[in-house]
Each structure stands twice: as structure tokens, then as C-alpha cells.
Amino acid sequence: MDKAVQLNGLSRPELVAFVETLGEPAYRGRQLFGALQHRRLRSFDEITDLPKDLRARLNEIGTATTLKVESRYISDDGTRRYLMKTHDNLPVETVFIPEERRDTICFSSQSGCPLQCTFCLTAQLGLLRSLTAGEIVEQIQIALNDAYGTGIKPPRGTNLVAMGAGEPLLNLDELLKALRVMADPQGMHIVPNRVTVSTAGVVPRILELATISDRPHLAISLAAPSDDLRNELMPINKRWPIDELLSACKIFEKTLKPNDRLTFEYVMLDGVNDSDEQARQLANLLNRHNIKSKVNLIPHNPADPLPYRPSTDQTVERFKNILESKGIHTYVRRPRGRDIFAACGQLAARQVTLNSRNETLVGA
Ligand code: SAH
């Protein structure tokens, strides 16, 4: 299994080169790419327009799928969470969030996470390992096939957010590979402009991302307006403190397209980071760095072992008003899928009690 090539993680030119090493003509590679990426087929045996002997050889040396869906949970609000396992038995979670005009798929970049953010449940898993490009691509295929049927074109646009488990900028190479595969018009055709990568602030990788022309949008998880508090909540801040982080953001900002803004995410923790004074501090900080940005306030999604409560609606509203009074574009994010542990910071491979609308899928 470890030696098998994950064909889902290969771009069209790479698949062409791959089939050529098997002595097959280039068009077989393009055919295979269309079957895996456009028709989202999950096994070589289903690609009946390929010759039988080629399918048999592919089965010997490669894999069309590596993730297995263990459980699927459907929230009252329509959000779906998939708990999957890698071939080496590590948890991977993906969340499908239907909205009126588009669907958003929140995918994981790592199994577990090495960062120790105190408000996030995923942190408690630690890092199990980074995911491969194929494992990233597969998460999106599994969600789309489940929502619409194998290979059916989604009726709405698909947005992707790298906000599941893991720190995407600690797995940037595989992530960018996956994004290249998914952007292909002969495949899923989900272009980088529809993708947002969220980071806790890996400064060198932010600078690297800024140099890439066809890159995804960037969101920065801030969570605190001062180093003292951010050191406590997000220990990565000790390595790259706020001023260094925002200086990198300023460099990134110079590469933004005219209507684009950098997003700052701010998880709202009752009595910890949600005072009026902290709102003013945050506004001053962002204004001082003068970055074309917006702030998303995310009410904390509680989970048993986490020592926090979400800020009240009134506090969130006040916080928003203070930021706006100082010229900061501010939005409040509505949590989705909290009841099935699908919301931000709740992904920790949890099995929840199944009800009649939820089912456990074995080997789907
Ligand atoms: N490691 C990346 C991506 C994963 S976290 C990052 O830090 O950005 C995605 C978002 O969820 C981050 O903005 C994070 O601050 C937020 N988050 C984490 N735990 C949360 C929780 N319990 N409630 C609400 N948001 C949370």
C-alpha cells in the first residue's frame, strides 16, 4: 500500500507521464484523469472505457482511493461531517456546508495538528501526520459524491476552505499540488480563487505564498490583540509574534487583487478576548499596520474538555460595532454543524450518538 502511487494526487501531465512509463499512449492518461477527477470515480474497475488489462495493472501499482469513510453525520442545519481513515488508520475529517448560492467544503490538511491552540479541540490529538495531495483531493470528491451522486456536477459553485484539522502552511507543498489538480478544467475545475487557506501564522510560508501568482486566498487566525494573550492562546505566537506576523501580512497584502482583502479570524472567548478595550486594541493594531483586510468574528464552539465559553451575542455585536466605528470591516460568522461536532475547532475524530438521520457507512 505504501508503495502504491496515489493517482488521485497527480495532475493531468503527471498522469500522462505515468501511463507512458507503462507503455501506454498519452491519451490514456487524459482519460484516466477525466475518470478520476471529472467523473470522480473511486475505483479503476469502474473506469470501463479503459482496457481491462490496463485496469488490472493500475490495480497492482496504484490506488484510485485511499480514504475510507467510517462515519457520516448530518446536522440539523444540513452540514455534513465525514470521519474518514487513511490507509494507515489515521483520522481525517471533512465538513460539507451547503449554502443558498454555493457550497463550502472545509477540508483537513493534516491528521491531527502540531499547534497547541488552547481553544481548539483538534490540538488535543497532536500531529499524527501531514496528508498527501491525493488525500486532500479525495476529501473533496467524497463530499461532492455524497452530496450530489458520483460524478454529478454540483448545482452551485464549490468553495474550499483549508480550515479543518491541521495547519495548512506546514503542509504547503502537498496542499498546492492538490489545488493544482483540483483547478484543472478537465477535472473538478475548482480554481484557487475559490479556495481560502487559514493559518495560525507560519510567517515564512505566508511570504512564500505571496510569491505565487495563482494562489488561494489567505486567512489569518488572530484570536488576540496583544502578544501576552496570544502567547497564551496560540503558542505559535512565541515563534512569530504579532508584529512579525502582521509585517508578513503587509507584504502579502501588496499582492492582493483589487477587490480582495486579507481575512483575520478572531475566535470570541467569553471574558478572555472579548472586552471593549480589546476591541479597541485590535482595531488600533490593524489600523497601525494599515492592511486591506476584514475581520471575521467566530463565536467559540464549545467542546467538553475546553475551558472556554462562547461570548454572548450582545458582546459579539458590541465588539463588532467598536471595530466598525474604527473603520474595520467586520463580519460575524454563524456557526454551522455544532450539534455534530463539525464546527471550527471541534474536529477531533469524535464519534457522536447516531440518530435516525445519521448512519455509519462502512468502507464507502
Ligand atoms: N490551523 C489553521 C486552520 C485550522 S483552524 C488555523 O489556525 O487557522 C480554523 C479556524 O477555526 C481558525 O480561525 C481557528 O482560530 C478557529 N477555531 C479553532 N478552534 C475553535 C473553536 N473551538 N471555536 C471556534 N473557532 C475555532
Coordinates of N, CA and C in Angstrom, one line a residue, residues 182-319:
M182 N -7.0 20.1 -8.5 CA -8.5 20.4 -8.5 C -8.8 21.6 -9.4
A183 N -7.9 22.4 -9.8 CA -8.1 23.6 -10.6 C -8.3 23.2 -12.1
D184 N -7.9 22.0 -12.5 CA -7.8 21.6 -13.9 C -9.3 21.7 -14.5
P185 N -9.5 22.4 -15.6 CA -10.8 22.5 -16.2 C -11.3 21.1 -16.7
Q186 N -10.4 20.1 -16.9 CA -10.8 18.8 -17.3 C -11.1 17.9 -16.1
G187 N -11.0 18.5 -14.9 CA -11.3 17.8 -13.7 C -12.4 18.5 -12.9
M188 N -12.2 18.7 -11.6 CA -13.2 19.3 -10.8 C -13.3 20.8 -11.1
H189 N -12.3 21.4 -11.6 CA -12.3 22.8 -12.0 C -12.7 23.8 -10.8
I190 N -12.1 23.5 -9.7 CA -12.2 24.4 -8.6 C -11.0 25.3 -8.5
V191 N -11.1 26.5 -8.9 CA -9.9 27.3 -9.1 C -9.4 28.0 -7.8
P192 N -8.1 28.3 -7.7 CA -7.6 28.9 -6.4 C -8.4 30.1 -5.9
N193 N -9.0 30.8 -6.8 CA -9.8 31.9 -6.4 C -11.0 31.5 -5.5
R194 N -11.3 30.2 -5.5 CA -12.5 29.8 -4.7 C -12.0 29.1 -3.4
V195 N -10.7 29.2 -3.2 CA -10.1 28.5 -2.1 C -9.5 29.5 -1.0
T196 N -9.8 29.2 0.2 CA -9.2 30.0 1.3 C -8.4 29.2 2.2
V197 N -7.1 29.5 2.4 CA -6.2 28.8 3.3 C -6.1 29.6 4.6
S198 N -6.4 28.9 5.7 CA -6.3 29.6 7.0 C -5.1 29.2 7.8
T199 N -4.4 30.1 8.3 CA -3.1 29.8 9.0 C -3.1 30.4 10.4
A200 N -2.4 29.7 11.3 CA -2.2 30.3 12.7 C -1.1 31.3 12.6
G201 N -0.4 31.4 11.5 CA 0.7 32.4 11.3 C 2.1 31.8 11.1
V202 N 2.2 31.0 10.1 CA 3.6 30.5 9.8 C 4.2 31.5 8.9
V203 N 5.0 32.4 9.5 CA 5.4 33.6 8.7 C 6.2 33.3 7.4
P204 N 7.2 32.4 7.5 CA 7.9 32.2 6.2 C 7.1 31.6 5.1
R205 N 6.1 30.8 5.4 CA 5.2 30.3 4.4 C 4.2 31.3 3.9
I206 N 3.8 32.3 4.7 CA 3.0 33.4 4.2 C 3.8 34.1 3.2
L207 N 5.0 34.4 3.4 CA 5.9 35.1 2.5 C 6.0 34.3 1.2
E208 N 6.2 33.0 1.4 CA 6.3 32.1 0.2 C 5.0 32.2 -0.7
L209 N 3.9 32.1 0.0 CA 2.6 32.1 -0.7 C 2.4 33.4 -1.5
A210 N 3.0 34.5 -0.9 CA 2.8 35.8 -1.5 C 3.5 35.8 -2.9
T211 N 4.5 34.9 -3.1 CA 5.2 34.9 -4.4 C 4.6 34.1 -5.5
I212 N 3.5 33.4 -5.1 CA 2.9 32.5 -6.1 C 1.7 33.2 -6.8
S213 N 1.7 33.3 -8.1 CA 0.7 34.1 -8.8 C -0.7 33.5 -8.7
D214 N -0.8 32.2 -8.9 CA -2.1 31.6 -8.9 C -2.4 31.0 -7.6
R215 N -2.5 31.8 -6.6 CA -2.6 31.3 -5.2 C -4.0 31.4 -4.6
P216 N -4.3 30.7 -3.6 CA -5.6 30.8 -2.9 C -5.6 32.1 -2.0
H217 N -6.8 32.4 -1.5 CA -6.9 33.5 -0.6 C -6.3 33.0 0.8
L218 N -6.0 34.0 1.6 CA -5.4 33.7 2.9 C -6.2 34.3 4.0
A219 N -6.4 33.5 5.1 CA -7.0 34.0 6.3 C -6.0 33.7 7.4
I220 N -6.0 34.7 8.4 CA -5.0 34.6 9.5 C -5.8 34.4 10.8
S221 N -5.5 33.4 11.6 CA -6.2 33.3 12.8 C -5.5 34.1 13.9
L222 N -6.2 35.1 14.3 CA -5.5 36.1 15.2 C -5.8 35.8 16.7
A223 N -7.1 35.8 17.1 CA -7.6 35.4 18.4 C -7.2 36.3 19.6
A224 N -6.3 37.2 19.4 CA -5.9 38.1 20.5 C -5.3 39.3 19.9
P225 N -5.5 40.5 20.6 CA -4.9 41.7 20.1 C -3.5 42.1 20.7
S226 N -3.0 41.2 21.6 CA -1.7 41.5 22.2 C -0.9 40.2 22.3
D227 N 0.5 40.4 22.3 CA 1.3 39.2 22.4 C 1.1 38.4 23.6
D228 N 0.9 39.2 24.7 CA 0.7 38.4 26.0 C -0.4 37.4 25.9
L229 N -1.5 37.9 25.5 CA -2.7 37.0 25.4 C -2.5 35.9 24.3
R230 N -1.9 36.4 23.2 CA -1.8 35.4 22.0 C -0.8 34.3 22.3
N231 N 0.3 34.7 23.1 CA 1.2 33.6 23.5 C 0.5 32.5 24.3
E232 N -0.5 33.0 25.1 CA -1.2 32.0 25.9 C -2.1 31.1 25.1
L233 N -2.9 31.8 24.2 CA -3.9 31.1 23.4 C -3.3 30.3 22.3
M234 N -2.3 30.9 21.6 CA -1.8 30.3 20.4 C -0.2 30.3 20.6
P235 N 0.3 29.2 21.1 CA 1.8 29.2 21.4 C 2.7 29.5 20.2
I236 N 2.1 29.3 19.0 CA 2.9 29.6 17.8 C 3.4 31.1 17.8
N237 N 2.6 31.9 18.6 CA 2.9 33.3 18.7 C 4.3 33.6 19.3
K238 N 4.8 32.7 20.1 CA 6.1 32.9 20.7 C 7.2 32.8 19.6
R239 N 6.9 32.0 18.6 CA 7.9 31.9 17.5 C 7.7 33.0 16.5
W240 N 6.5 33.4 16.2 CA 6.3 34.5 15.2 C 5.3 35.5 15.9
P241 N 5.7 36.4 16.6 CA 4.8 37.3 17.3 C 4.1 38.2 16.4
I242 N 3.1 38.9 17.0 CA 2.1 39.6 16.2 C 2.7 40.6 15.2
D243 N 3.7 41.4 15.6 CA 4.2 42.4 14.7 C 4.9 41.8 13.5
E244 N 5.6 40.7 13.8 CA 6.3 40.0 12.7 C 5.2 39.4 11.7
L245 N 4.1 38.8 12.3 CA 3.1 38.2 11.6 C 2.4 39.3 10.7
L246 N 2.1 40.5 11.3 CA 1.4 41.5 10.5 C 2.3 42.1 9.5
S247 N 3.6 42.2 9.7 CA 4.5 42.7 8.7 C 4.5 41.7 7.5
A248 N 4.5 40.4 7.8 CA 4.3 39.5 6.6 C 3.0 39.7 5.9
C249 N 2.0 39.9 6.7 CA 0.6 40.2 6.1 C 0.7 41.4 5.2
K250 N 1.4 42.4 5.6 CA 1.5 43.6 4.8 C 2.2 43.3 3.5
I251 N 3.2 42.5 3.5 CA 3.9 42.1 2.2 C 2.9 41.3 1.4
F252 N 2.1 40.4 2.0 CA 1.1 39.6 1.3 C 0.1 40.5 0.7
E253 N -0.3 41.5 1.5 CA -1.4 42.4 1.0 C -1.0 43.1 -0.3
K254 N 0.2 43.4 -0.5 CA 0.7 44.1 -1.8 C 0.4 43.2 -3.0
T255 N 0.2 41.9 -2.8 CA -0.1 41.0 -3.9 C -1.6 40.8 -4.1
L256 N -2.4 41.4 -3.3 CA -3.9 41.1 -3.4 C -4.5 41.8 -4.7
K257 N -5.5 41.1 -5.2 CA -6.2 41.7 -6.4 C -7.0 42.9 -5.9
P258 N -7.5 43.8 -6.8 CA -8.2 45.0 -6.3 C -9.3 44.8 -5.4
N259 N -10.2 43.8 -5.6 CA -11.3 43.6 -4.7 C -11.1 42.6 -3.5
D260 N -9.9 42.2 -3.4 CA -9.6 41.1 -2.4 C -9.1 41.8 -1.1
R261 N -9.4 41.1 0.0 CA -9.0 41.5 1.3 C -8.4 40.3 2.0
L262 N -7.5 40.6 2.9 CA -7.0 39.6 3.7 C -8.0 39.4 4.9
T263 N -8.2 38.1 5.3 CA -9.2 37.9 6.4 C -8.4 37.7 7.7
F264 N -8.9 38.3 8.7 CA -8.4 37.9 10.1 C -9.6 37.2 10.8
E265 N -9.3 36.1 11.3 CA -10.3 35.4 12.1 C -10.0 35.6 13.6
Y266 N -11.1 35.8 14.3 CA -11.0 36.1 15.7 C -12.0 35.3 16.4
V267 N -11.6 34.3 17.1 CA -12.5 33.4 17.8 C -12.9 34.1 19.1
M268 N -14.1 34.2 19.4 CA -14.6 35.0 20.6 C -14.8 34.2 21.8
L269 N -13.9 34.4 22.8 CA -14.0 33.6 24.0 C -14.5 34.5 25.2
D270 N -15.5 34.1 25.8 CA -16.2 34.8 26.8 C -15.2 35.2 27.9
G271 N -15.1 36.5 28.2 CA -14.3 37.0 29.3 C -12.8 36.9 29.1
V272 N -12.4 36.4 27.9 CA -10.9 36.2 27.7 C -10.4 37.2 26.7
N273 N -11.1 37.4 25.5 CA -10.5 38.3 24.5 C -11.7 39.1 23.9
D274 N -12.7 39.4 24.6 CA -13.9 40.0 24.0 C -14.3 41.3 24.7
S275 N -13.4 42.0 25.4 CA -13.8 43.2 26.1 C -13.8 44.4 25.1
D276 N -14.4 45.5 25.5 CA -14.4 46.7 24.7 C -13.0 47.2 24.4
E277 N -12.2 47.1 25.5 CA -10.8 47.5 25.4 C -10.0 46.7 24.4
Q278 N -10.3 45.4 24.4 CA -9.6 44.5 23.5 C -10.1 44.8 22.0
A279 N -11.3 45.2 21.9 CA -11.8 45.5 20.5 C -11.0 46.8 20.0
R280 N -10.9 47.8 20.9 CA -10.1 49.0 20.5 C -8.7 48.6 20.2
Q281 N -8.1 47.8 21.1 CA -6.7 47.4 20.8 C -6.5 46.7 19.5
L282 N -7.5 45.8 19.2 CA -7.5 45.1 17.9 C -7.6 46.1 16.7
A283 N -8.5 47.0 16.8 CA -8.7 48.0 15.7 C -7.4 48.8 15.6
N284 N -6.9 49.2 16.7 CA -5.6 50.1 16.6 C -4.5 49.3 16.0
L285 N -4.4 48.0 16.4 CA -3.3 47.2 15.8 C -3.5 47.1 14.3
L286 N -4.7 46.8 13.8 CA -4.9 46.6 12.4 C -4.7 47.9 11.6
N287 N -5.2 49.0 12.3 CA -5.0 50.3 11.6 C -3.6 50.7 11.5
R288 N -2.8 50.4 12.6 CA -1.4 50.7 12.6 C -0.7 50.0 11.5
H289 N -1.0 48.8 11.2 CA -0.4 48.1 10.2 C -1.0 48.4 8.8
N290 N -2.1 49.0 8.8 CA -2.7 49.5 7.6 C -2.8 48.5 6.5
I291 N -3.5 47.4 6.8 CA -3.6 46.2 5.9 C -5.0 46.2 5.4
K292 N -5.2 46.0 4.0 CA -6.5 45.9 3.4 C -7.1 44.6 3.9
S293 N -8.0 44.7 4.9 CA -8.4 43.4 5.5 C -9.8 43.5 6.0
K294 N -10.3 42.3 6.4 CA -11.6 42.3 7.1 C -11.4 41.3 8.3
V295 N -12.3 41.5 9.3 CA -12.3 40.6 10.4 C -13.5 39.7 10.5
N296 N -13.3 38.4 10.6 CA -14.4 37.5 10.9 C -14.4 37.2 12.4
L297 N -15.5 37.5 13.0 CA -15.6 37.1 14.4 C -16.3 35.7 14.5
I298 N -15.6 34.8 15.1 CA -16.2 33.4 15.2 C -16.5 33.1 16.6
P299 N -17.8 33.0 17.0 CA -18.1 32.7 18.3 C -17.5 31.3 18.7
H300 N -16.9 31.2 19.8 CA -16.3 29.9 20.2 C -17.2 28.8 20.1
N301 N -16.8 27.7 19.5 CA -17.6 26.5 19.5 C -17.1 25.6 20.7
P302 N -18.0 25.5 21.7 CA -17.6 24.8 22.9 C -17.4 23.3 22.7
A303 N -16.5 22.7 23.5 CA -16.4 21.3 23.5 C -15.9 20.9 24.9
D304 N -16.4 19.9 25.4 CA -16.2 19.5 26.8 C -14.9 19.8 27.4
P305 N -13.8 19.3 26.9 CA -12.5 19.5 27.6 C -12.0 20.9 27.5
L306 N -12.6 21.8 26.7 CA -12.0 23.1 26.5 C -12.5 24.1 27.6
P307 N -11.6 24.9 28.2 CA -12.0 25.7 29.4 C -12.6 27.0 28.9
Y308 N -13.4 27.1 27.9 CA -13.9 28.4 27.4 C -15.4 28.3 27.1
R309 N -16.0 29.5 27.2 CA -17.4 29.6 26.7 C -17.5 30.6 25.6
P310 N -18.5 30.5 24.7 CA -18.6 31.5 23.7 C -19.0 32.8 24.2
S311 N -18.6 33.9 23.6 CA -19.1 35.2 24.0 C -20.5 35.3 23.7
T312 N -21.2 36.1 24.5 CA -22.7 36.3 24.2 C -22.9 37.0 22.9
D313 N -24.1 36.9 22.4 CA -24.4 37.6 21.1 C -24.3 39.1 21.3
Q314 N -24.7 39.6 22.5 CA -24.6 41.0 22.7 C -23.1 41.5 22.7
T315 N -22.3 40.7 23.3 CA -20.8 41.1 23.4 C -20.2 41.0 22.0
V316 N -20.6 40.0 21.2 CA -20.1 39.9 19.8 C -20.5 41.1 19.0
E317 N -21.8 41.5 19.2 CA -22.3 42.7 18.5 C -21.5 44.0 18.9
R318 N -21.3 44.1 20.2 CA -20.6 45.3 20.7 C -19.2 45.4 20.1
F319 N -18.5 44.2 20.2 CA -17.2 44.1 19.7 C -17.1 44.5 18.2

